[in-house]
Amino acid sequence: MSTRPPDGRILARRLIEALPEPSLIVADGRVLAANGAARAALGDHVDNSDIRLVLRQPAALERLLGDAPAAADEVELVGLGGPERRWMMAVAPLAVGWRFVRLTDRSEAHAAERMRVDFVANASHELRTPLATLVGYAETLRAEGEALDPETRARFTAIVDDEARRMQRLVEDLISLSRIEGERFSPPTDAVEIDWLFEEAKRNCATAAGDRGCRVEISVAAGLHPVAGDRAQLLQLYDNLVGNALRYGKPGSTVRLEAAADGATVRTRVSDEGEGIAKEHIPRLTERFYRVDAGRSRAQGGTGLGLSIVKHIVERHRGRLSIDSEPGVGTTVTVILPVAA
Ligand SMILES: Nc1ncnc2c1ncn2[C@@H]1O[C@H](COP(=O)(O)OP(=O)(O)OP(=O)(O)O)[C@@H](O)[C@H]1O
Ligand SMILES: [Mg+2]
């Protein structure tokens, strides 16, 4: 006994239903079949709709409804299914007036590309500012150095030195960031003692506190296992967090470094009694160059890359980062790291 093959339309519907990307079959300008992914992206009404009302983008429609589109041709669709979404539309002819349409989600790639462009623009801007000061003062010193009184000359030289060091920090942070990003798929292998990390971070930051008189208190639970990590990167992480706690803490207040076991992880905390951070800023703190008060951060020599470096280090360690803050009370940054095997 032979079974009758299903009707072509049913077959087409089943076929595209099996595809993960939004896919449509269009016949004479009308959507004959749309799969689940297409309904999710474009709305439940797409089935049976006029394709012109679904896509609304002349270039795409022309490609789709025009004579025999080349299968390899792709058109970009902007804003379909949400203002930030980007799709590539591929069209293949099935029969006269029939088209198979497949959409590939490019939103993420597009967002990443935009971030890259913004990053280059921001980095150039951050470098240009100290560079302009540097060039200006160097020129003055060269042209009028002899005529300047020793005090003025010393002041100008100090400015040149400060700005050059600022640029150096910025470039070092940029290199660091790209190195950490480059290593994100290779899990770190050192077994790192938290005691050692905290003591080192405390020592490194002693100079940063200067005469602000901040104290650093360390409290590590007894018998804590080492964490799986990259020693240099973890040190950089806590240097950054302690640096922030000291920089944005109240003069004379205490910065606490705490660590305790939490299942197969170690929960570490860096807390300060500083001015805190308003809620709306918290989600953006790990963006590159994001600062709550740019003038103030710059005046203190900040690059605005510290927390972004922290975030990337935590990600490479398969850890977790959270920032809790209460304006006027203080900030606590929690970093959870896996224990070493
Ligand atoms: N402990 C904290 N208390 C209050 N504000 C903070 C704290 N930590 C960070 N911030 C805010 O978050 C911003 C971003 O911090 P981040 O460490 O990324 O940059 P930065 O400190 O300005 O410069 P640097 O790259 O030199 O560390 C800071 O400019 C500051 O406004
Ligand atoms: Mg910082």
Tab-separated table of C-alpha atoms and ligand atoms in Angstrom:
chain	number	residue	atom	x	y	z
A	1	MET	CA	0.000	0.000	0.000
A	2	SER	CA	1.446	3.350	-0.934
A	3	THR	CA	0.942	6.469	1.148
A	4	ARG	CA	0.090	9.634	-0.691
A	5	PRO	CA	2.755	12.343	-0.290
A	6	PRO	CA	1.449	15.304	1.636
A	7	ASP	CA	0.229	18.361	-0.204
A	8	GLY	CA	3.153	20.611	-1.318
A	9	ARG	CA	2.013	23.420	0.918
A	10	ILE	CA	2.007	21.216	4.016
A	11	LEU	CA	5.392	19.846	3.081
A	12	ALA	CA	6.813	23.345	2.676
A	13	ARG	CA	5.371	24.364	6.017
A	14	ARG	CA	6.914	21.358	7.776
A	15	LEU	CA	10.209	21.932	6.084
A	16	ILE	CA	10.603	25.537	7.185
A	17	GLU	CA	9.242	24.737	10.643
A	18	ALA	CA	12.354	22.592	11.110
A	19	LEU	CA	14.685	25.552	10.435
A	20	PRO	CA	16.092	27.529	13.358
A	21	GLU	CA	16.188	30.929	11.593
A	22	PRO	CA	13.089	32.941	10.727
A	23	SER	CA	11.989	31.539	7.367
A	24	LEU	CA	9.092	32.307	5.074
A	25	ILE	CA	7.620	31.006	1.891
A	26	VAL	CA	6.162	33.792	-0.154
A	27	ALA	CA	3.873	33.202	-3.102
A	28	ASP	CA	2.774	36.107	-5.281
A	29	GLY	CA	3.589	38.641	-2.593
A	30	ARG	CA	1.748	36.873	0.196
A	31	VAL	CA	3.247	34.872	3.084
A	32	LEU	CA	2.201	31.315	2.414
A	33	ALA	CA	4.032	29.860	5.378
A	34	ALA	CA	6.107	31.242	8.245
A	35	ASN	CA	7.986	29.141	10.783
A	36	GLY	CA	7.952	29.594	14.566
A	37	ALA	CA	11.122	31.679	14.530
A	38	ALA	CA	9.582	34.034	11.957
A	39	ARG	CA	6.385	34.382	13.981
A	40	ALA	CA	8.464	35.110	17.088
A	41	ALA	CA	10.523	37.757	15.314
A	42	LEU	CA	7.863	39.384	13.147
A	43	GLY	CA	4.642	38.724	15.050
A	44	ASP	CA	1.961	36.048	14.858
A	45	HIS	CA	0.153	37.911	12.114
A	46	VAL	CA	2.809	37.192	9.459
A	47	ASP	CA	1.068	34.071	8.167
A	48	ASN	CA	-1.038	34.968	5.185
A	49	SER	CA	-0.040	38.649	5.317
A	50	ASP	CA	0.987	40.749	2.382
A	51	ILE	CA	4.814	40.648	2.440
A	52	ARG	CA	4.903	44.409	1.766
A	53	LEU	CA	3.197	45.001	5.113
A	54	VAL	CA	5.560	42.597	6.887
A	55	LEU	CA	8.872	43.923	5.581
A	56	ARG	CA	8.100	47.552	4.655
A	57	GLN	CA	11.619	48.055	3.321
A	58	PRO	CA	11.777	48.983	-0.364
A	59	ALA	CA	15.220	47.529	-1.111
A	60	ALA	CA	14.303	44.200	0.454
A	61	LEU	CA	10.920	44.088	-1.269
A	62	GLU	CA	12.423	44.888	-4.613
A	63	ARG	CA	14.863	42.015	-4.209
A	64	LEU	CA	12.150	39.687	-3.042
A	65	LEU	CA	9.448	40.487	-5.531
A	66	GLY	CA	11.667	41.352	-8.506
A	67	ASP	CA	12.512	38.957	-11.301
A	68	ALA	CA	14.419	35.836	-10.315
A	69	PRO	CA	16.597	36.972	-7.412
A	70	ALA	CA	20.091	35.534	-7.305
A	71	ALA	CA	20.259	33.038	-4.459
A	72	ALA	CA	23.547	34.449	-3.186
A	73	ASP	CA	22.237	37.993	-2.844
A	74	GLU	CA	21.636	39.222	0.673
A	75	VAL	CA	19.937	42.406	1.824
A	76	GLU	CA	20.228	44.014	5.230
A	77	LEU	CA	16.996	44.650	7.118
A	78	VAL	CA	17.075	47.339	9.779
A	79	GLY	CA	14.768	47.593	12.768
A	80	LEU	CA	12.515	44.655	11.922
A	81	GLY	CA	11.094	43.185	15.163
A	82	GLY	CA	12.693	45.929	17.295
A	83	PRO	CA	14.591	49.167	16.701
A	84	GLU	CA	18.047	47.706	17.491
A	85	ARG	CA	17.664	44.552	15.414
A	86	ARG	CA	19.511	43.819	12.233
A	87	TRP	CA	18.887	40.929	9.849
A	88	MET	CA	20.399	39.647	6.656
A	89	MET	CA	17.726	38.456	4.278
A	90	ALA	CA	18.531	35.732	1.755
A	91	VAL	CA	16.017	34.995	-1.008
A	92	ALA	CA	15.868	31.885	-3.160
A	93	PRO	CA	13.400	31.391	-6.014
A	94	LEU	CA	11.276	28.224	-5.665
A	95	ALA	CA	8.966	28.516	-8.641
A	96	VAL	CA	7.456	31.293	-10.715
A	97	GLY	CA	6.287	33.891	-8.178
A	98	TRP	CA	7.389	31.706	-5.243
A	99	ARG	CA	10.220	32.686	-2.978
A	100	PHE	CA	11.955	31.118	-0.026
A	101	VAL	CA	13.076	33.818	2.427
A	102	ARG	CA	15.515	33.234	5.252
A	103	LEU	CA	16.560	35.818	7.849
A	104	THR	CA	19.835	35.633	9.776
A	105	ASP	CA	20.041	37.590	13.001
A	106	ARG	CA	22.964	40.019	12.813
A	107	SER	CA	21.915	42.141	15.810
A	108	GLU	CA	24.754	40.935	17.991
A	109	ALA	CA	27.424	41.343	15.345
A	110	HIS	CA	26.058	44.784	14.590
A	111	ALA	CA	26.079	45.796	18.272
A	112	ALA	CA	29.636	44.481	18.632
A	113	GLU	CA	30.735	46.462	15.600
A	114	ARG	CA	29.138	49.600	16.994
A	115	MET	CA	30.867	49.060	20.314
A	116	ARG	CA	34.171	48.693	18.536
A	117	VAL	CA	33.662	51.929	16.606
A	118	ASP	CA	32.612	53.780	19.785
A	119	PHE	CA	35.595	52.357	21.606
A	120	VAL	CA	38.082	53.562	19.021
A	121	ALA	CA	36.433	57.008	19.037
A	122	ASN	CA	36.495	57.189	22.856
A	123	ALA	CA	40.061	55.947	23.148
A	124	SER	CA	41.255	58.473	20.561
A	125	HIS	CA	39.449	61.240	22.384
A	126	GLU	CA	40.936	60.208	25.742
A	127	LEU	CA	44.416	60.204	24.231
A	128	ARG	CA	44.004	63.452	22.373
A	129	THR	CA	43.263	65.491	25.498
A	130	PRO	CA	46.537	64.844	27.369
A	131	LEU	CA	48.417	64.899	24.091
A	132	ALA	CA	47.218	68.427	23.297
A	133	THR	CA	48.322	69.637	26.752
A	134	LEU	CA	51.635	67.882	26.332
A	135	VAL	CA	52.346	69.460	22.951
A	136	GLY	CA	51.276	72.910	24.163
A	137	TYR	CA	53.533	72.925	27.223
A	138	ALA	CA	56.459	71.291	25.437
A	139	GLU	CA	56.261	73.990	22.776
A	140	THR	CA	56.182	76.773	25.358
A	141	LEU	CA	59.125	75.269	27.181
A	142	ARG	CA	61.112	74.987	23.986
A	143	ALA	CA	60.322	78.501	22.733
A	144	GLU	CA	60.441	80.396	26.009
A	145	GLY	CA	62.274	78.045	28.357
A	146	GLU	CA	65.156	80.440	28.873
A	147	ALA	CA	62.919	83.395	29.573
A	148	LEU	CA	60.677	81.618	32.107
A	149	ASP	CA	61.409	81.995	35.773
A	150	PRO	CA	62.558	78.750	37.408
A	151	GLU	CA	59.267	78.247	39.290
A	152	THR	CA	57.124	78.514	36.176
A	153	ARG	CA	59.504	76.278	34.293
A	154	ALA	CA	59.334	73.657	37.038
A	155	ARG	CA	55.529	73.846	37.050
A	156	PHE	CA	55.335	73.418	33.269
A	157	THR	CA	57.766	70.529	33.357
A	158	ALA	CA	55.647	68.857	36.032
A	159	ILE	CA	52.548	69.244	33.848
A	160	VAL	CA	54.378	67.656	30.897
A	161	ASP	CA	55.409	64.811	33.165
A	162	ASP	CA	51.860	64.320	34.554
A	163	GLU	CA	50.231	64.282	31.144
A	164	ALA	CA	52.827	61.912	29.707
A	165	ARG	CA	52.228	59.539	32.619
A	166	ARG	CA	48.470	59.788	32.138
A	167	MET	CA	48.906	58.753	28.522
A	168	GLN	CA	51.174	55.936	29.585
A	169	ARG	CA	48.563	54.626	32.060
A	170	LEU	CA	45.881	54.843	29.418
A	171	VAL	CA	47.947	52.971	26.854
A	172	GLU	CA	48.910	50.335	29.433
A	173	ASP	CA	45.253	49.858	30.391
A	174	LEU	CA	44.270	49.568	26.735
A	175	ILE	CA	46.943	46.946	26.105
A	176	SER	CA	45.904	45.116	29.237
A	177	LEU	CA	42.262	45.113	28.183
A	178	SER	CA	42.990	43.698	24.757
A	179	ARG	CA	45.327	41.083	26.204
A	180	ILE	CA	42.703	39.903	28.701
A	181	GLU	CA	40.063	39.822	25.982
A	182	GLY	CA	42.401	37.843	23.755
A	183	GLU	CA	42.819	35.233	26.485
A	184	ARG	CA	39.155	34.884	27.320
A	185	PHE	CA	38.892	31.346	25.961
A	186	SER	CA	41.914	29.978	27.792
A	187	PRO	CA	40.977	29.292	31.406
A	188	PRO	CA	43.648	30.297	33.939
A	189	THR	CA	45.521	27.528	35.725
A	190	ASP	CA	47.374	28.949	38.771
A	191	ALA	CA	46.213	28.066	42.289
A	192	VAL	CA	46.137	31.492	43.915
A	193	GLU	CA	45.992	32.108	47.667
A	194	ILE	CA	43.555	34.862	48.579
A	195	ASP	CA	45.670	35.847	51.606
A	196	TRP	CA	48.594	36.573	49.341
A	197	LEU	CA	46.414	38.488	46.844
A	198	PHE	CA	44.901	40.717	49.501
A	199	GLU	CA	48.235	41.458	51.147
A	200	GLU	CA	49.787	42.354	47.784
A	201	ALA	CA	46.836	44.540	46.808
A	202	LYS	CA	47.044	46.301	50.156
A	203	ARG	CA	50.756	46.937	49.708
A	204	ASN	CA	50.352	48.166	46.129
A	205	CYS	CA	47.626	50.565	47.110
A	206	ALA	CA	49.377	52.000	50.147
A	207	THR	CA	51.039	54.565	47.906
A	208	ALA	CA	47.796	55.297	46.038
A	209	ALA	CA	46.077	56.303	49.297
A	210	GLY	CA	48.762	58.946	49.804
A	211	ASP	CA	47.904	61.307	52.587
A	212	ARG	CA	44.196	60.516	52.453
A	213	GLY	CA	44.811	58.203	55.368
A	214	CYS	CA	42.616	55.287	54.285
A	215	ARG	CA	43.079	52.029	56.140
A	216	VAL	CA	42.806	48.599	54.564
A	217	GLU	CA	41.561	45.737	56.740
A	218	ILE	CA	41.867	42.135	55.605
A	219	SER	CA	39.698	39.302	56.811
A	220	VAL	CA	40.095	35.867	55.217
A	221	ALA	CA	38.215	32.822	56.551
A	222	ALA	CA	40.502	30.167	58.054
A	223	GLY	CA	41.378	27.189	55.841
A	224	LEU	CA	40.204	28.864	52.652
A	225	HIS	CA	41.132	26.962	49.474
A	226	PRO	CA	43.125	28.791	46.807
A	227	VAL	CA	41.176	29.938	43.763
A	228	ALA	CA	41.794	28.872	40.170
A	229	GLY	CA	43.236	31.898	38.529
A	230	ASP	CA	45.825	33.892	36.735
A	231	ARG	CA	47.988	35.381	39.476
A	232	ALA	CA	48.890	38.620	37.679
A	233	GLN	CA	45.350	39.244	36.480
A	234	LEU	CA	43.776	38.606	39.871
A	235	LEU	CA	46.241	41.008	41.424
A	236	GLN	CA	45.315	43.571	38.803
A	237	LEU	CA	41.647	42.967	39.649
A	238	TYR	CA	42.065	43.615	43.389
A	239	ASP	CA	44.468	46.510	42.757
A	240	ASN	CA	41.714	48.140	40.730
A	241	LEU	CA	38.994	47.503	43.297
A	242	VAL	CA	41.083	48.620	46.261
A	243	GLY	CA	42.259	51.606	44.220
A	244	ASN	CA	38.649	52.633	43.613
A	245	ALA	CA	37.681	52.072	47.234
A	246	LEU	CA	40.537	54.326	48.351
A	247	ARG	CA	40.027	56.901	45.644
A	248	TYR	CA	36.276	57.241	46.161
A	249	GLY	CA	36.255	56.462	49.886
A	250	LYS	CA	35.983	59.067	52.608
A	251	PRO	CA	39.350	60.243	53.880
A	252	GLY	CA	40.233	58.368	57.051
A	253	SER	CA	37.664	55.621	56.478
A	254	THR	CA	38.310	51.897	56.304
A	255	VAL	CA	38.432	49.709	53.210
A	256	ARG	CA	37.595	46.058	53.927
A	257	LEU	CA	38.846	43.050	52.027
A	258	GLU	CA	36.954	39.901	52.971
A	259	ALA	CA	36.920	36.343	51.671
A	260	ALA	CA	34.959	33.252	52.646
A	261	ALA	CA	34.153	29.863	51.135
A	262	ASP	CA	30.826	29.444	49.365
A	263	GLY	CA	30.401	25.883	48.060
A	264	ALA	CA	32.893	25.290	45.269
A	265	THR	CA	33.620	29.000	45.076
A	266	VAL	CA	35.261	31.713	47.109
A	267	ARG	CA	33.262	34.861	47.715
A	268	THR	CA	35.427	37.956	48.041
A	269	ARG	CA	34.317	41.455	48.902
A	270	VAL	CA	35.912	44.865	48.688
A	271	SER	CA	33.918	47.466	50.577
A	272	ASP	CA	34.393	51.124	51.327
A	273	GLU	CA	32.678	53.801	53.347
A	274	GLY	CA	32.688	56.289	50.523
A	275	GLU	CA	30.207	58.493	48.762
A	276	GLY	CA	28.567	55.508	47.060
A	277	ILE	CA	27.156	55.356	43.554
A	278	ALA	CA	23.618	56.296	42.480
A	279	LYS	CA	21.572	53.315	41.278
A	280	GLU	CA	21.237	54.433	37.682
A	281	HIS	CA	25.014	54.405	37.157
A	282	ILE	CA	25.673	50.903	38.472
A	283	PRO	CA	24.778	48.877	35.343
A	284	ARG	CA	27.076	51.080	33.239
A	285	LEU	CA	30.178	51.141	35.472
A	286	THR	CA	31.905	48.283	33.651
A	287	GLU	CA	31.591	50.009	30.269
A	288	ARG	CA	34.878	51.296	28.938
A	289	PHE	CA	35.515	54.921	29.878
A	290	TYR	CA	32.278	55.199	31.854
A	291	ARG	CA	32.688	57.442	34.896
A	292	VAL	CA	30.117	58.914	37.234
A	293	ASP	CA	32.064	62.172	37.422
A	294	ALA	CA	34.497	62.320	34.515
A	295	GLY	CA	36.239	65.513	35.636
A	296	ARG	CA	36.900	64.132	39.068
A	297	SER	CA	38.112	60.749	37.855
A	298	ARG	CA	40.493	62.460	35.398
A	299	ALA	CA	41.731	64.888	38.042
A	300	GLN	CA	42.728	61.886	40.124
A	301	GLY	CA	44.458	60.255	37.195
A	302	GLY	CA	41.702	57.741	36.430
A	303	THR	CA	41.390	56.288	32.957
A	304	GLY	CA	37.820	55.010	33.307
A	305	LEU	CA	38.958	51.539	32.257
A	306	GLY	CA	39.478	49.992	35.702
A	307	LEU	CA	36.100	48.307	36.153
A	308	SER	CA	35.980	47.240	32.548
A	309	ILE	CA	39.294	45.438	33.097
A	310	VAL	CA	37.842	43.930	36.282
A	311	LYS	CA	34.816	42.654	34.395
A	312	HIS	CA	36.932	41.007	31.711
A	313	ILE	CA	39.191	39.348	34.268
A	314	VAL	CA	36.181	37.974	36.141
A	315	GLU	CA	34.726	36.645	32.888
A	316	ARG	CA	37.968	34.921	31.962
A	317	HIS	CA	37.959	33.287	35.411
A	318	ARG	CA	34.363	32.113	34.926
A	319	GLY	CA	33.545	34.091	38.033
A	320	ARG	CA	30.802	36.522	38.939
A	321	LEU	CA	30.906	40.237	39.659
A	322	SER	CA	28.344	42.374	41.420
A	323	ILE	CA	28.394	45.959	42.615
A	324	ASP	CA	26.167	47.123	45.460
A	325	SER	CA	26.190	50.674	46.607
A	326	GLU	CA	24.273	53.069	48.749
A	327	PRO	CA	24.856	56.769	48.170
A	328	GLY	CA	26.324	58.371	51.261
A	329	VAL	CA	27.064	55.004	52.883
A	330	GLY	CA	29.508	53.117	50.689
A	331	THR	CA	30.115	50.573	47.982
A	332	THR	CA	30.697	46.815	48.069
A	333	VAL	CA	32.078	44.936	45.091
A	334	THR	CA	31.641	41.166	45.278
A	335	VAL	CA	33.746	38.843	43.153
A	336	ILE	CA	33.041	35.115	43.215
A	337	LEU	CA	35.794	32.837	41.931
A	338	PRO	CA	35.950	29.061	41.499
A	339	VAL	CA	38.297	27.199	43.880
A	340	ALA	CA	41.329	25.520	42.348
A	341	ALA	CA	40.935	21.787	41.622
B	1	LIG	N1	34.160	52.348	45.236
B	1	LIG	C1	33.589	53.295	44.496
B	1	LIG	N2	32.866	54.299	45.076
B	1	LIG	C2	32.292	55.270	44.329
B	1	LIG	N3	32.367	55.336	42.990
B	1	LIG	C3	33.064	54.392	42.345
B	1	LIG	C4	33.713	53.321	43.059
B	1	LIG	N4	34.315	52.518	42.149
B	1	LIG	C5	34.071	53.066	40.953
B	1	LIG	N5	33.330	54.186	41.045
B	1	LIG	C6	32.831	55.022	39.921
B	1	LIG	O1	32.902	54.237	38.761
B	1	LIG	C7	33.654	54.893	37.747
B	1	LIG	C8	34.386	53.863	36.913
B	1	LIG	O2	35.388	53.214	37.696
B	1	LIG	P1	36.699	52.676	36.988
B	1	LIG	O3	37.525	52.018	38.012
B	1	LIG	O4	36.276	51.902	35.794
B	1	LIG	O5	37.402	53.984	36.435
B	1	LIG	P2	38.239	55.116	37.210
B	1	LIG	O6	38.408	54.747	38.641
B	1	LIG	O7	37.589	56.418	36.889
B	1	LIG	O8	39.612	55.084	36.471
B	1	LIG	P3	40.702	53.886	36.507
B	1	LIG	O9	40.598	53.259	35.173
B	1	LIG	O10	41.997	54.563	36.668
B	1	LIG	O11	40.345	52.954	37.601
B	1	LIG	C9	34.549	55.847	38.504
B	1	LIG	O12	34.911	56.961	37.708
B	1	LIG	C10	33.675	56.256	39.666
B	1	LIG	O13	32.803	57.285	39.271
B	2	MG	MG	39.219	52.762	39.044
